[in-house]
CSV table of C-alpha atoms in Angstrom, one decimal:
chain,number,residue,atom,x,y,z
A,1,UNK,CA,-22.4,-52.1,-77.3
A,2,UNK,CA,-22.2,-51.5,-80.5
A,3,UNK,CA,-19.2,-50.0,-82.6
A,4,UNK,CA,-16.7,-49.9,-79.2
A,5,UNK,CA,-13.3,-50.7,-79.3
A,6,UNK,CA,-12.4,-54.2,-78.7
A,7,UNK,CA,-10.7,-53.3,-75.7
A,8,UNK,CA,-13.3,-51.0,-74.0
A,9,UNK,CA,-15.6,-54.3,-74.4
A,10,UNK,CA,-13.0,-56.6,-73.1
A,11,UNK,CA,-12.6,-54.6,-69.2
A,12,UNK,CA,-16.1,-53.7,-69.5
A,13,UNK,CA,-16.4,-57.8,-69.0
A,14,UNK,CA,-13.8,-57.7,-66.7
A,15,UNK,CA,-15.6,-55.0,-64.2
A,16,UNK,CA,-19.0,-56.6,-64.8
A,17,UNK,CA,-17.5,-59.5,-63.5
A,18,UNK,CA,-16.8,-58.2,-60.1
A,19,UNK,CA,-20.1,-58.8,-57.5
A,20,UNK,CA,-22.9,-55.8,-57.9
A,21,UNK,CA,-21.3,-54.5,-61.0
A,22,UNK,CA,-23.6,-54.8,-63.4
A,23,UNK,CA,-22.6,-54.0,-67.6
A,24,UNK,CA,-24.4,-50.3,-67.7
A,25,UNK,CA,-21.8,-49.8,-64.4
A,26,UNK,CA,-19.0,-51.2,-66.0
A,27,UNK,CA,-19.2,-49.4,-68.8
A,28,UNK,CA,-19.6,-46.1,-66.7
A,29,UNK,CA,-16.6,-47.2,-64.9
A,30,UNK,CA,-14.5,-48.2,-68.4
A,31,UNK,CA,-15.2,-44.5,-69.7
A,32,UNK,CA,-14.5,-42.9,-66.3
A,33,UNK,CA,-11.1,-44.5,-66.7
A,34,UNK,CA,-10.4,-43.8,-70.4
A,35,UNK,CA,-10.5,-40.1,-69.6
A,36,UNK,CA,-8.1,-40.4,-66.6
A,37,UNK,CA,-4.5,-39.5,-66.8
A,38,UNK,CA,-2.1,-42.1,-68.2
A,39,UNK,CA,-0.1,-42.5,-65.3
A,40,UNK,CA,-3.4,-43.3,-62.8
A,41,UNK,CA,-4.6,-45.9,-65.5
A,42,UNK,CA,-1.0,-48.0,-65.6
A,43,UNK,CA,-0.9,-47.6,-61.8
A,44,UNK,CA,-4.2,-48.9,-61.4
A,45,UNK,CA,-3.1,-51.9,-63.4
A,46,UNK,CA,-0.2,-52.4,-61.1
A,47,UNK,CA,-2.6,-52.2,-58.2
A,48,UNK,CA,-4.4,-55.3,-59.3
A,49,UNK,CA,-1.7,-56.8,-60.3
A,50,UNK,CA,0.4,-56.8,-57.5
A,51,UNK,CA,-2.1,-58.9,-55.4
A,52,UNK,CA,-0.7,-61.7,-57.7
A,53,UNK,CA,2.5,-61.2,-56.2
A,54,UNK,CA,2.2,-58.9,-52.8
A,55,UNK,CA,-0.6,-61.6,-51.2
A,56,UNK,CA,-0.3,-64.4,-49.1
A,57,UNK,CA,-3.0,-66.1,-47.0
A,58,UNK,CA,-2.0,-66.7,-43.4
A,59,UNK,CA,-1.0,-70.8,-43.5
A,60,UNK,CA,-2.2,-71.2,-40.1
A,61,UNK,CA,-6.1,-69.2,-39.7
A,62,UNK,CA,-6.1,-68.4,-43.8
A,63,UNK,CA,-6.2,-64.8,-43.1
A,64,UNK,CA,-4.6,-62.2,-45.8
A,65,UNK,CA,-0.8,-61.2,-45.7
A,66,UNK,CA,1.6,-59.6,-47.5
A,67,UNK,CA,3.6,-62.7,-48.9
A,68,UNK,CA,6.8,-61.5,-47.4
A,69,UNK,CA,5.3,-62.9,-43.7
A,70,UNK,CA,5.2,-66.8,-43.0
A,71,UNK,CA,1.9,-66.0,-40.6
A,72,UNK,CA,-0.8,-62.7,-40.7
A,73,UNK,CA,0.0,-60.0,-37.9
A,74,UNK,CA,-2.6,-61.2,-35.5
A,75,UNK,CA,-1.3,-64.9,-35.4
A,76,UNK,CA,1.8,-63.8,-35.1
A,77,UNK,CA,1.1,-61.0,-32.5
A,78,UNK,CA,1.8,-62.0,-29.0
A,79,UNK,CA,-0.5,-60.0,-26.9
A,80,UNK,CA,-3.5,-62.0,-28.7
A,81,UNK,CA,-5.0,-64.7,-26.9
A,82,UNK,CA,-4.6,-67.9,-28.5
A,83,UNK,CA,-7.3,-70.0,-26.5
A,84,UNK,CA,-9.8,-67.9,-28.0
A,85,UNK,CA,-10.5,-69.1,-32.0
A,86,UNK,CA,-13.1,-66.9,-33.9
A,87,UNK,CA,-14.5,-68.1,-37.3
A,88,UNK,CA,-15.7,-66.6,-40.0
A,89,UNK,CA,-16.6,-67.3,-43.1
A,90,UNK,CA,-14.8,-64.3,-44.9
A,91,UNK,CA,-11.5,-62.2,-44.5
A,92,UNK,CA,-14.0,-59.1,-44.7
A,93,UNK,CA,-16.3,-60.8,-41.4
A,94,UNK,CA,-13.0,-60.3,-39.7
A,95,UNK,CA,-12.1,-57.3,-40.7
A,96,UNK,CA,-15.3,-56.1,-38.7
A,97,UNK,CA,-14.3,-57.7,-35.7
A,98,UNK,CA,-10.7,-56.1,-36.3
A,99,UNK,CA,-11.9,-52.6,-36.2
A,100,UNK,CA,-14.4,-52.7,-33.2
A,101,UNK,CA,-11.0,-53.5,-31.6
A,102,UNK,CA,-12.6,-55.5,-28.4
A,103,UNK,CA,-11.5,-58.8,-29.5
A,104,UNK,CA,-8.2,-59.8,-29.0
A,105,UNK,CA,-8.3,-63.6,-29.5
A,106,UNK,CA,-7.6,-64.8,-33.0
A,107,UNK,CA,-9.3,-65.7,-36.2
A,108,UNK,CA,-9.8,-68.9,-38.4
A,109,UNK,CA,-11.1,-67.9,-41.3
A,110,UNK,CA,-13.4,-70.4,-43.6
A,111,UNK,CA,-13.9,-68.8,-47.1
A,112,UNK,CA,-17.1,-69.5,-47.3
A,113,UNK,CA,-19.9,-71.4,-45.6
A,114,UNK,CA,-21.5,-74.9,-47.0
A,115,UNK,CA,-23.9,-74.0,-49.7
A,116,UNK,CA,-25.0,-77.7,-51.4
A,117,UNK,CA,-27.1,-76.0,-54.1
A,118,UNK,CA,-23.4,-73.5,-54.7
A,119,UNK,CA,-22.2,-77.0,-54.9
A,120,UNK,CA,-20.0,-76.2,-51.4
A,121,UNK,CA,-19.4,-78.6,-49.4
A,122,UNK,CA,-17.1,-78.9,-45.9
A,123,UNK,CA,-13.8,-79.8,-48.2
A,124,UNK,CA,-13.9,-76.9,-50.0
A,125,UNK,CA,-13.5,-74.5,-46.7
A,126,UNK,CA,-10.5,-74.3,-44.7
A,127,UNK,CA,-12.2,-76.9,-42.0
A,128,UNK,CA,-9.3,-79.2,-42.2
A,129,UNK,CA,-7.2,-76.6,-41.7
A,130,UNK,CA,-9.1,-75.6,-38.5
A,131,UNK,CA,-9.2,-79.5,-37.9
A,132,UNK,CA,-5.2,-80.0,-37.6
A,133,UNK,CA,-5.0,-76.5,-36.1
A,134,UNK,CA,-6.9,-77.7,-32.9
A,135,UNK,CA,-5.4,-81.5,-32.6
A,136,UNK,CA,-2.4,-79.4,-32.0
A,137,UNK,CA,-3.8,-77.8,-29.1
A,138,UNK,CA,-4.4,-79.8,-25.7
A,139,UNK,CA,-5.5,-76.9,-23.2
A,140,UNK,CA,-8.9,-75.1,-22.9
A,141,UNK,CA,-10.0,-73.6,-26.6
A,142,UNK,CA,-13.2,-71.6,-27.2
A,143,UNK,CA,-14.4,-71.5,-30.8
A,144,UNK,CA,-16.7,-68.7,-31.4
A,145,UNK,CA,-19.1,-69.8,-34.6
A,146,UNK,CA,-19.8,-66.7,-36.4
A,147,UNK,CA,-20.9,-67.2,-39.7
A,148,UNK,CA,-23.4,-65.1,-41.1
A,149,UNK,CA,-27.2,-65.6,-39.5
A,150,UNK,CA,-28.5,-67.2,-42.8
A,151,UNK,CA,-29.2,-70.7,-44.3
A,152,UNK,CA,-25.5,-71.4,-45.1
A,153,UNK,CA,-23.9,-69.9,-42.1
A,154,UNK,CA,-26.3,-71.6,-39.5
A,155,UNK,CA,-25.5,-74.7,-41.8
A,156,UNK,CA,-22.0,-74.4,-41.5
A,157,UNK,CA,-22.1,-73.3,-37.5
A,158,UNK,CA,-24.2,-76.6,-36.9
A,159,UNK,CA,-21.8,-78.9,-38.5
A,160,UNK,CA,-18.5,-77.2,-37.0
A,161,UNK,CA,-20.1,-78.2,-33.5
A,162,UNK,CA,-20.8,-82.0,-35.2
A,163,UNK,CA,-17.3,-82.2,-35.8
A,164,UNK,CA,-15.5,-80.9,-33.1
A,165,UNK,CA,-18.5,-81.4,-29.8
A,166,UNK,CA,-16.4,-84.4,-29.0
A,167,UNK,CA,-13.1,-82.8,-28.1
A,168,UNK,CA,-13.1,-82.4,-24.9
A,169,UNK,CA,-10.9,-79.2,-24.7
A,170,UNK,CA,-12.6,-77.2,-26.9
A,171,UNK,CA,-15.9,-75.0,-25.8
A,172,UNK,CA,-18.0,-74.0,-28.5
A,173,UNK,CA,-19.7,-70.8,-28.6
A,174,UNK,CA,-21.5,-68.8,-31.0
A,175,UNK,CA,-22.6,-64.9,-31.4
A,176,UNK,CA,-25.6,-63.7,-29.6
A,177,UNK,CA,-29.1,-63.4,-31.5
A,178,UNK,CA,-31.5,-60.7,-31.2
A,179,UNK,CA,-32.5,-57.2,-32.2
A,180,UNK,CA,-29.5,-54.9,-33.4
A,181,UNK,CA,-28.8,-51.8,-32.0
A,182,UNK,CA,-30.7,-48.5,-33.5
A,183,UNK,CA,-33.5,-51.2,-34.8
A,184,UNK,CA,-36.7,-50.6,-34.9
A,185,UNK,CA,-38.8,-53.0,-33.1
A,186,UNK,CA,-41.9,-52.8,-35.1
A,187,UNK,CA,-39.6,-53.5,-38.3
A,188,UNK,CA,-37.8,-56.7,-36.7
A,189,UNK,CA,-38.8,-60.0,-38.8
A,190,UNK,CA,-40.5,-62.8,-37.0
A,191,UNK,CA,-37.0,-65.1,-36.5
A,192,UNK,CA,-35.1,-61.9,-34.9
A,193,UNK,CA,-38.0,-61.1,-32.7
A,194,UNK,CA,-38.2,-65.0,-31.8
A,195,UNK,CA,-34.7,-65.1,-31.4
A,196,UNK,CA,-34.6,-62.1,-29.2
A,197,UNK,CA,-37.2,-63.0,-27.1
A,198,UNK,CA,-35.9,-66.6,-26.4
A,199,UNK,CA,-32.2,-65.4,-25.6
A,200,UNK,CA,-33.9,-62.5,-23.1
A,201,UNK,CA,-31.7,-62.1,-20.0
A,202,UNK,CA,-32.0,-60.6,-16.6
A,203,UNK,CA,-32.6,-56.7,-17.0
B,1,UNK,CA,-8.5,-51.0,-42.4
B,2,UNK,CA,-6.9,-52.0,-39.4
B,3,UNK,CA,-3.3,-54.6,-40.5
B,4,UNK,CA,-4.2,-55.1,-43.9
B,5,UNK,CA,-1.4,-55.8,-46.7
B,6,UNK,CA,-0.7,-52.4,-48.3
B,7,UNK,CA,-0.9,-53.4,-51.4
B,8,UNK,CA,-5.1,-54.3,-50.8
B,9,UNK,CA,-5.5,-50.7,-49.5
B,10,UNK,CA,-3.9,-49.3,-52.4
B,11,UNK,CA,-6.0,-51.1,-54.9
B,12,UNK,CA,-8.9,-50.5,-52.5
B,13,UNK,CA,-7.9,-46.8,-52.9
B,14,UNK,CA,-8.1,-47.3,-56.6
B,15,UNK,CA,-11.5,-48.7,-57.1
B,16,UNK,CA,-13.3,-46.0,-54.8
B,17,UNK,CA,-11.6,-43.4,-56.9
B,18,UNK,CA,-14.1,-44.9,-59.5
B,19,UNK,CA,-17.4,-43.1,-59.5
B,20,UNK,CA,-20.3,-44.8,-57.4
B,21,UNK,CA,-17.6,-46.7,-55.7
B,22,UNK,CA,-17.4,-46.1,-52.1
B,23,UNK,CA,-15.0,-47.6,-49.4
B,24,UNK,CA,-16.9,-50.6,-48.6
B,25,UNK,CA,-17.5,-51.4,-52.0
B,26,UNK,CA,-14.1,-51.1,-52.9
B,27,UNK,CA,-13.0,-53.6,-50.1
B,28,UNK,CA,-15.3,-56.1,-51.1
B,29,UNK,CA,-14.3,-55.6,-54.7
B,30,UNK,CA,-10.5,-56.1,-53.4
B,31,UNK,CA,-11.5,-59.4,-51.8
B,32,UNK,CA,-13.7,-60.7,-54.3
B,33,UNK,CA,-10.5,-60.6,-56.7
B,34,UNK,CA,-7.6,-61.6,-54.1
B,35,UNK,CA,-9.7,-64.9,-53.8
B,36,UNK,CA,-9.8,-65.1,-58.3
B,37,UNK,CA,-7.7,-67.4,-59.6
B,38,UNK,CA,-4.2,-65.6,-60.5
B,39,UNK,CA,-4.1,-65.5,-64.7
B,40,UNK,CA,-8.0,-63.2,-64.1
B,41,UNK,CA,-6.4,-61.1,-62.1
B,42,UNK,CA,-3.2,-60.5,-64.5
B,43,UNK,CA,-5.5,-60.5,-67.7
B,44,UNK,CA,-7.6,-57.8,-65.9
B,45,UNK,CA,-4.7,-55.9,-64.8
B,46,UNK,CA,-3.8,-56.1,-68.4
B,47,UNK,CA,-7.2,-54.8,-69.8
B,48,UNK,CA,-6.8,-52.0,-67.8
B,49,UNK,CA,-3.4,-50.9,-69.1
B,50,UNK,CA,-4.1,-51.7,-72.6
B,51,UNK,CA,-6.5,-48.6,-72.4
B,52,UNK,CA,-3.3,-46.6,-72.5
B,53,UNK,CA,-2.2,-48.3,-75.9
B,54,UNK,CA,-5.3,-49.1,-77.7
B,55,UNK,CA,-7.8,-46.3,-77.0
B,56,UNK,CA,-7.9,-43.0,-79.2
B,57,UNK,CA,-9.8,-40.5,-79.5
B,58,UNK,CA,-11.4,-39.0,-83.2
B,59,UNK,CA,-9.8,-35.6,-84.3
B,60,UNK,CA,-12.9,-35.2,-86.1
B,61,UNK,CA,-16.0,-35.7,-83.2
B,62,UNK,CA,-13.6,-37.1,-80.2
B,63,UNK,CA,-15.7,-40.4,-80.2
B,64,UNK,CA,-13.8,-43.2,-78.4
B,65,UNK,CA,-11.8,-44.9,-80.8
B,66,UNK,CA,-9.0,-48.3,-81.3
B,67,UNK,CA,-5.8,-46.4,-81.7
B,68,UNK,CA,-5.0,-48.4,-85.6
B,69,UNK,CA,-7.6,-45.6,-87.0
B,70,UNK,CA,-7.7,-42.2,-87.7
B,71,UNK,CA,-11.4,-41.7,-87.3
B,72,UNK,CA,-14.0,-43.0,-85.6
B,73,UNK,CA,-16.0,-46.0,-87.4
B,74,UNK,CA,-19.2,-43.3,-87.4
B,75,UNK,CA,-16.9,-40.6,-89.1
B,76,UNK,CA,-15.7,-42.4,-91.3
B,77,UNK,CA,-18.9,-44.7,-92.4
B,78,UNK,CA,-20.2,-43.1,-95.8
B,79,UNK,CA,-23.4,-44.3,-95.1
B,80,UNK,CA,-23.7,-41.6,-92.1
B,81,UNK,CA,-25.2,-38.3,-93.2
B,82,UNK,CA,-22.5,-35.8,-92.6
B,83,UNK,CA,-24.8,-33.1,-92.9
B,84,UNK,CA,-26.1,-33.8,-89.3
B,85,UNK,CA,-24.4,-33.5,-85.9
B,86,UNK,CA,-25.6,-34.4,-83.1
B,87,UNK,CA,-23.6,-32.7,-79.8
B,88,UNK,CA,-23.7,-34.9,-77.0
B,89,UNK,CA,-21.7,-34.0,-73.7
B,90,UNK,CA,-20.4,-37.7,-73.2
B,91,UNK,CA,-18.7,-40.8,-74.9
B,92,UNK,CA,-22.0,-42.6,-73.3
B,93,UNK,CA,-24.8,-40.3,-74.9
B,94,UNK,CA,-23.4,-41.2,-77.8
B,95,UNK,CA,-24.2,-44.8,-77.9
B,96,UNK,CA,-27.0,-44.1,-76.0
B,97,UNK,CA,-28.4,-42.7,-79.6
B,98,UNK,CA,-26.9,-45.6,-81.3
B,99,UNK,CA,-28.1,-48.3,-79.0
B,100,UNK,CA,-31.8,-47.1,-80.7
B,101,UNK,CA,-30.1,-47.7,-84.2
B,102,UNK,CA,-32.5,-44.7,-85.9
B,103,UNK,CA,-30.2,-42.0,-86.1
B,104,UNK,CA,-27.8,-42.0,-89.2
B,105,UNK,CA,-25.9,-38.5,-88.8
B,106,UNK,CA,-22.6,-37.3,-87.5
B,107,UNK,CA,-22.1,-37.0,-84.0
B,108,UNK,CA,-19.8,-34.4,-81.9
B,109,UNK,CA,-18.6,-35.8,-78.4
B,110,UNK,CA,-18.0,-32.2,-76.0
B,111,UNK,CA,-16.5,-34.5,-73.2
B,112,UNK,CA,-18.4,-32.4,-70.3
B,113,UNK,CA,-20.5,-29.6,-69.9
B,114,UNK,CA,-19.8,-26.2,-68.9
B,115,UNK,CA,-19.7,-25.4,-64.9
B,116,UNK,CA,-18.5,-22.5,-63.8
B,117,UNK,CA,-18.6,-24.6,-59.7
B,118,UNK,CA,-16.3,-27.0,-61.0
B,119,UNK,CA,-14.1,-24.9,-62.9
B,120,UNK,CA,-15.1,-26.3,-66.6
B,121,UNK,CA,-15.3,-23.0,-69.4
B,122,UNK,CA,-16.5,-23.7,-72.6
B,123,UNK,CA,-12.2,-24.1,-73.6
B,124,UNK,CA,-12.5,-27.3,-71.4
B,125,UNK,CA,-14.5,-28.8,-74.0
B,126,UNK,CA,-14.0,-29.6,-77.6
B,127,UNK,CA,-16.4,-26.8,-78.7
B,128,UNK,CA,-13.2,-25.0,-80.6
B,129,UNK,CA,-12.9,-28.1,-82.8
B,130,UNK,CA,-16.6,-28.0,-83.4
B,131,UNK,CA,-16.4,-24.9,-84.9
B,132,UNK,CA,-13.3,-26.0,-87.0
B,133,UNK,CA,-15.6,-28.5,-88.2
B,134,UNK,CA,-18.4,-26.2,-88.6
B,135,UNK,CA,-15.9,-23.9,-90.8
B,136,UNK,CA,-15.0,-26.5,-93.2
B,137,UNK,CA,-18.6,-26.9,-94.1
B,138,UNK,CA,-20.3,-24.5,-97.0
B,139,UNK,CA,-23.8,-26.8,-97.2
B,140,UNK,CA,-26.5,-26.6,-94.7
B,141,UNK,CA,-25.6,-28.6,-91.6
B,142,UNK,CA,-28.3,-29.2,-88.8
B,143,UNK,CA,-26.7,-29.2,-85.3
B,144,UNK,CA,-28.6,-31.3,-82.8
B,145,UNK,CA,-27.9,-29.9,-79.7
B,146,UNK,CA,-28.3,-33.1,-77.1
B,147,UNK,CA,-26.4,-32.2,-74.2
B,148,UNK,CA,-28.2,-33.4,-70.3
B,149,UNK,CA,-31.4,-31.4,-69.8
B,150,UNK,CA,-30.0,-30.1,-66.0
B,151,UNK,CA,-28.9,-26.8,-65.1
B,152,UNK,CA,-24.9,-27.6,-66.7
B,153,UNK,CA,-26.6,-28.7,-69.8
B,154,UNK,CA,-28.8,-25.9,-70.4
B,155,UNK,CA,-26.0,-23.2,-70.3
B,156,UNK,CA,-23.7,-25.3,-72.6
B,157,UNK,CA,-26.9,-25.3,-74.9
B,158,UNK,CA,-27.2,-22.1,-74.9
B,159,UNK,CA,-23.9,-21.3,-75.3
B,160,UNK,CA,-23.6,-23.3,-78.2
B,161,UNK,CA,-26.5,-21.4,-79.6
B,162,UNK,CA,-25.1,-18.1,-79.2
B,163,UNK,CA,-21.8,-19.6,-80.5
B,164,UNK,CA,-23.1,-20.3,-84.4
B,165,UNK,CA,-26.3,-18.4,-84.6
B,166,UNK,CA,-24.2,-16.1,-86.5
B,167,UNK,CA,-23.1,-18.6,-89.3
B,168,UNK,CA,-26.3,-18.8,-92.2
B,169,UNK,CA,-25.7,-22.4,-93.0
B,170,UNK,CA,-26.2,-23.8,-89.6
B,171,UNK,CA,-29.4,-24.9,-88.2
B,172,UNK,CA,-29.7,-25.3,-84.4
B,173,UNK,CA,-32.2,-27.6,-83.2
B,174,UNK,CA,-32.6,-29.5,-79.9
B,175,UNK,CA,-34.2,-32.7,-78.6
B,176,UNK,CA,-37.7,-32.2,-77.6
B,177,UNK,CA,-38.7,-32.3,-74.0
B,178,UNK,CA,-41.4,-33.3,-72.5
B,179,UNK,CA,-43.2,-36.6,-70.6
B,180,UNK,CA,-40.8,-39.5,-70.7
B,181,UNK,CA,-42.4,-42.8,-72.0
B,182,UNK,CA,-43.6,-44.9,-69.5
B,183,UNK,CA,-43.9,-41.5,-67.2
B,184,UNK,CA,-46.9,-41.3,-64.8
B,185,UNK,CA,-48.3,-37.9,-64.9
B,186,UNK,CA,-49.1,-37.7,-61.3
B,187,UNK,CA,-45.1,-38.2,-60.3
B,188,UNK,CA,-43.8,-36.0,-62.7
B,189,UNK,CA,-41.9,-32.8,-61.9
B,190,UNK,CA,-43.3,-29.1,-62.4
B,191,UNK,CA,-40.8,-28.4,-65.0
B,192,UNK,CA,-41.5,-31.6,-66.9
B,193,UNK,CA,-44.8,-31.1,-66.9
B,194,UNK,CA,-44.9,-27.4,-67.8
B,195,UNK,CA,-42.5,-28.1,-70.7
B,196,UNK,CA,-45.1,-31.0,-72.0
B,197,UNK,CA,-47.4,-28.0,-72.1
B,198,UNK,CA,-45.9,-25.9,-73.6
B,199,UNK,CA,-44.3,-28.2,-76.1
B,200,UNK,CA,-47.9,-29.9,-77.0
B,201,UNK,CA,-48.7,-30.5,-80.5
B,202,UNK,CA,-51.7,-32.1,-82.3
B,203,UNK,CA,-53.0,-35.4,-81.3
């Protein structure tokens, strides 16, 4: 914009930089800041910049820590069951499985699913990580695949089972497909109502 | 969340104080920056704080200013007719009008408008040092009263209006309402509509 302080412009970049923040937002959000007390402003700072020094990711399923811990609190939490390995591609995927609060195996978590034309490929996820994590293991494991019902995930999913179909300790799963609860049938897309009508079970 | 580092729910805490920033957002905004690489995060931590050094405000209009000048770069451009303010109730209005790059008068930033529901008076707003500025003036002055054409808006208008009716050299105008460009007719509201009536001039 025209005439603004070089340092209005310069976190107006930053915010805009952040997904689904577009430059008319950031700039609402820059001038919603500039008019807040001192104090909240140079806290807010500290509050981003702490996650340089406050977070750790989990060296055994890549999940988020605070840096003082060596593993996350669910790795390291006895009552979970470690025969049961859930992937996702994202620390926010697990998250949602965290607060249903059914689950109580563990995580393994990918940061992100193969995407060629995102230039991603299998070494830039934490599958060697997941790799190692299951040579270690020699009794029953289930690995439940689920990455995000799209091009990528199902991409991703497909080549996980490539990978690891011939160890014979580990059962590979993955989430159901069908309708979601609260949807409206006559709104469903052709693949959910496919997929719903080809996993149907006994009513 | 359920077990997540304190330090991510602070910052999440942070960026849903921002406005149009709810709790999911705010997560996501969180984790999009824990995975940045670490010198982003520290520079944007930095742009944040340096709005408590570098930002000023003008003593003259209260447009958003670096903290090396006195007045604003409008204020204190002698190209800009002084004899013209235009009152906006935001930093944003303001270069809303100079985004279009017509208007070459003064501007006057109120920071708000009154609202008796949220507690704002007319001393919450920078309308005493509008009449200061009004004072110091013996030539004609036309005062462009753009402040948001909703209920809030209206009564600072007005208010303004009764304010310096009194003083001869002041003329009070306002921006014109009526159809926006673009509009369709058949969408438009009944006060819109009735204020293009009544506002019609000669094709």
């Amino acid at each position: 914009m025209k005439s603004l302080p070089r340092s209005i412009e310069r976190l107006a970049d930053y915010f805009s930089s952040l997904p689904g923040i577009g430059p008319k937002t950031a700039y609402r959000l820059v001038f919603h800041l500039v008019h807040s007390p001192r104090e909240h402003i140079s806290s807010f700072a500290e509050a981003i910049n702490a996650l340089t020094k406050d977070i750790a990711f989990c060296g055994v399923c890549r999940n988020i820590m605070s840096s003082d811990n060596t593993t996350c609190s669910i790795c390291s939490d006895e009552k979970r069951d470690k025969s049961t390995i859930l992937v996702v591609e994202d620390i926010l995927d697990l998250f949602a499985f965290e607060n249903i609060g059914t689950y109580d195996g563990t995580y393994h978590v990918l940061g992100g699913s193969i995407s060629p034309v995102q230039g991603i490929g299998p070494d830039q996820l934490s599958i060697d990580l997941l790799t190692k994590r299951l040579k270690t293991h020699t009794e029953e494991i289930e690995l439940i695949i689920a990455t995000n019902p799209n091009l990528e995930g199902e991409a991703t999913g497909m080549y996980l089972k490539k990978e690891y179909s011939h160890m014979s300790n580990i059962k590979i799963s993955r989430l159901a497909r069908g309708l979601p609860s609260g949807a409206d049938l006559e709104y469903a897309d052709f693949s959910t109502l496919d997929k719903a009508l080809l996993g149907r079970s006994e009513y």
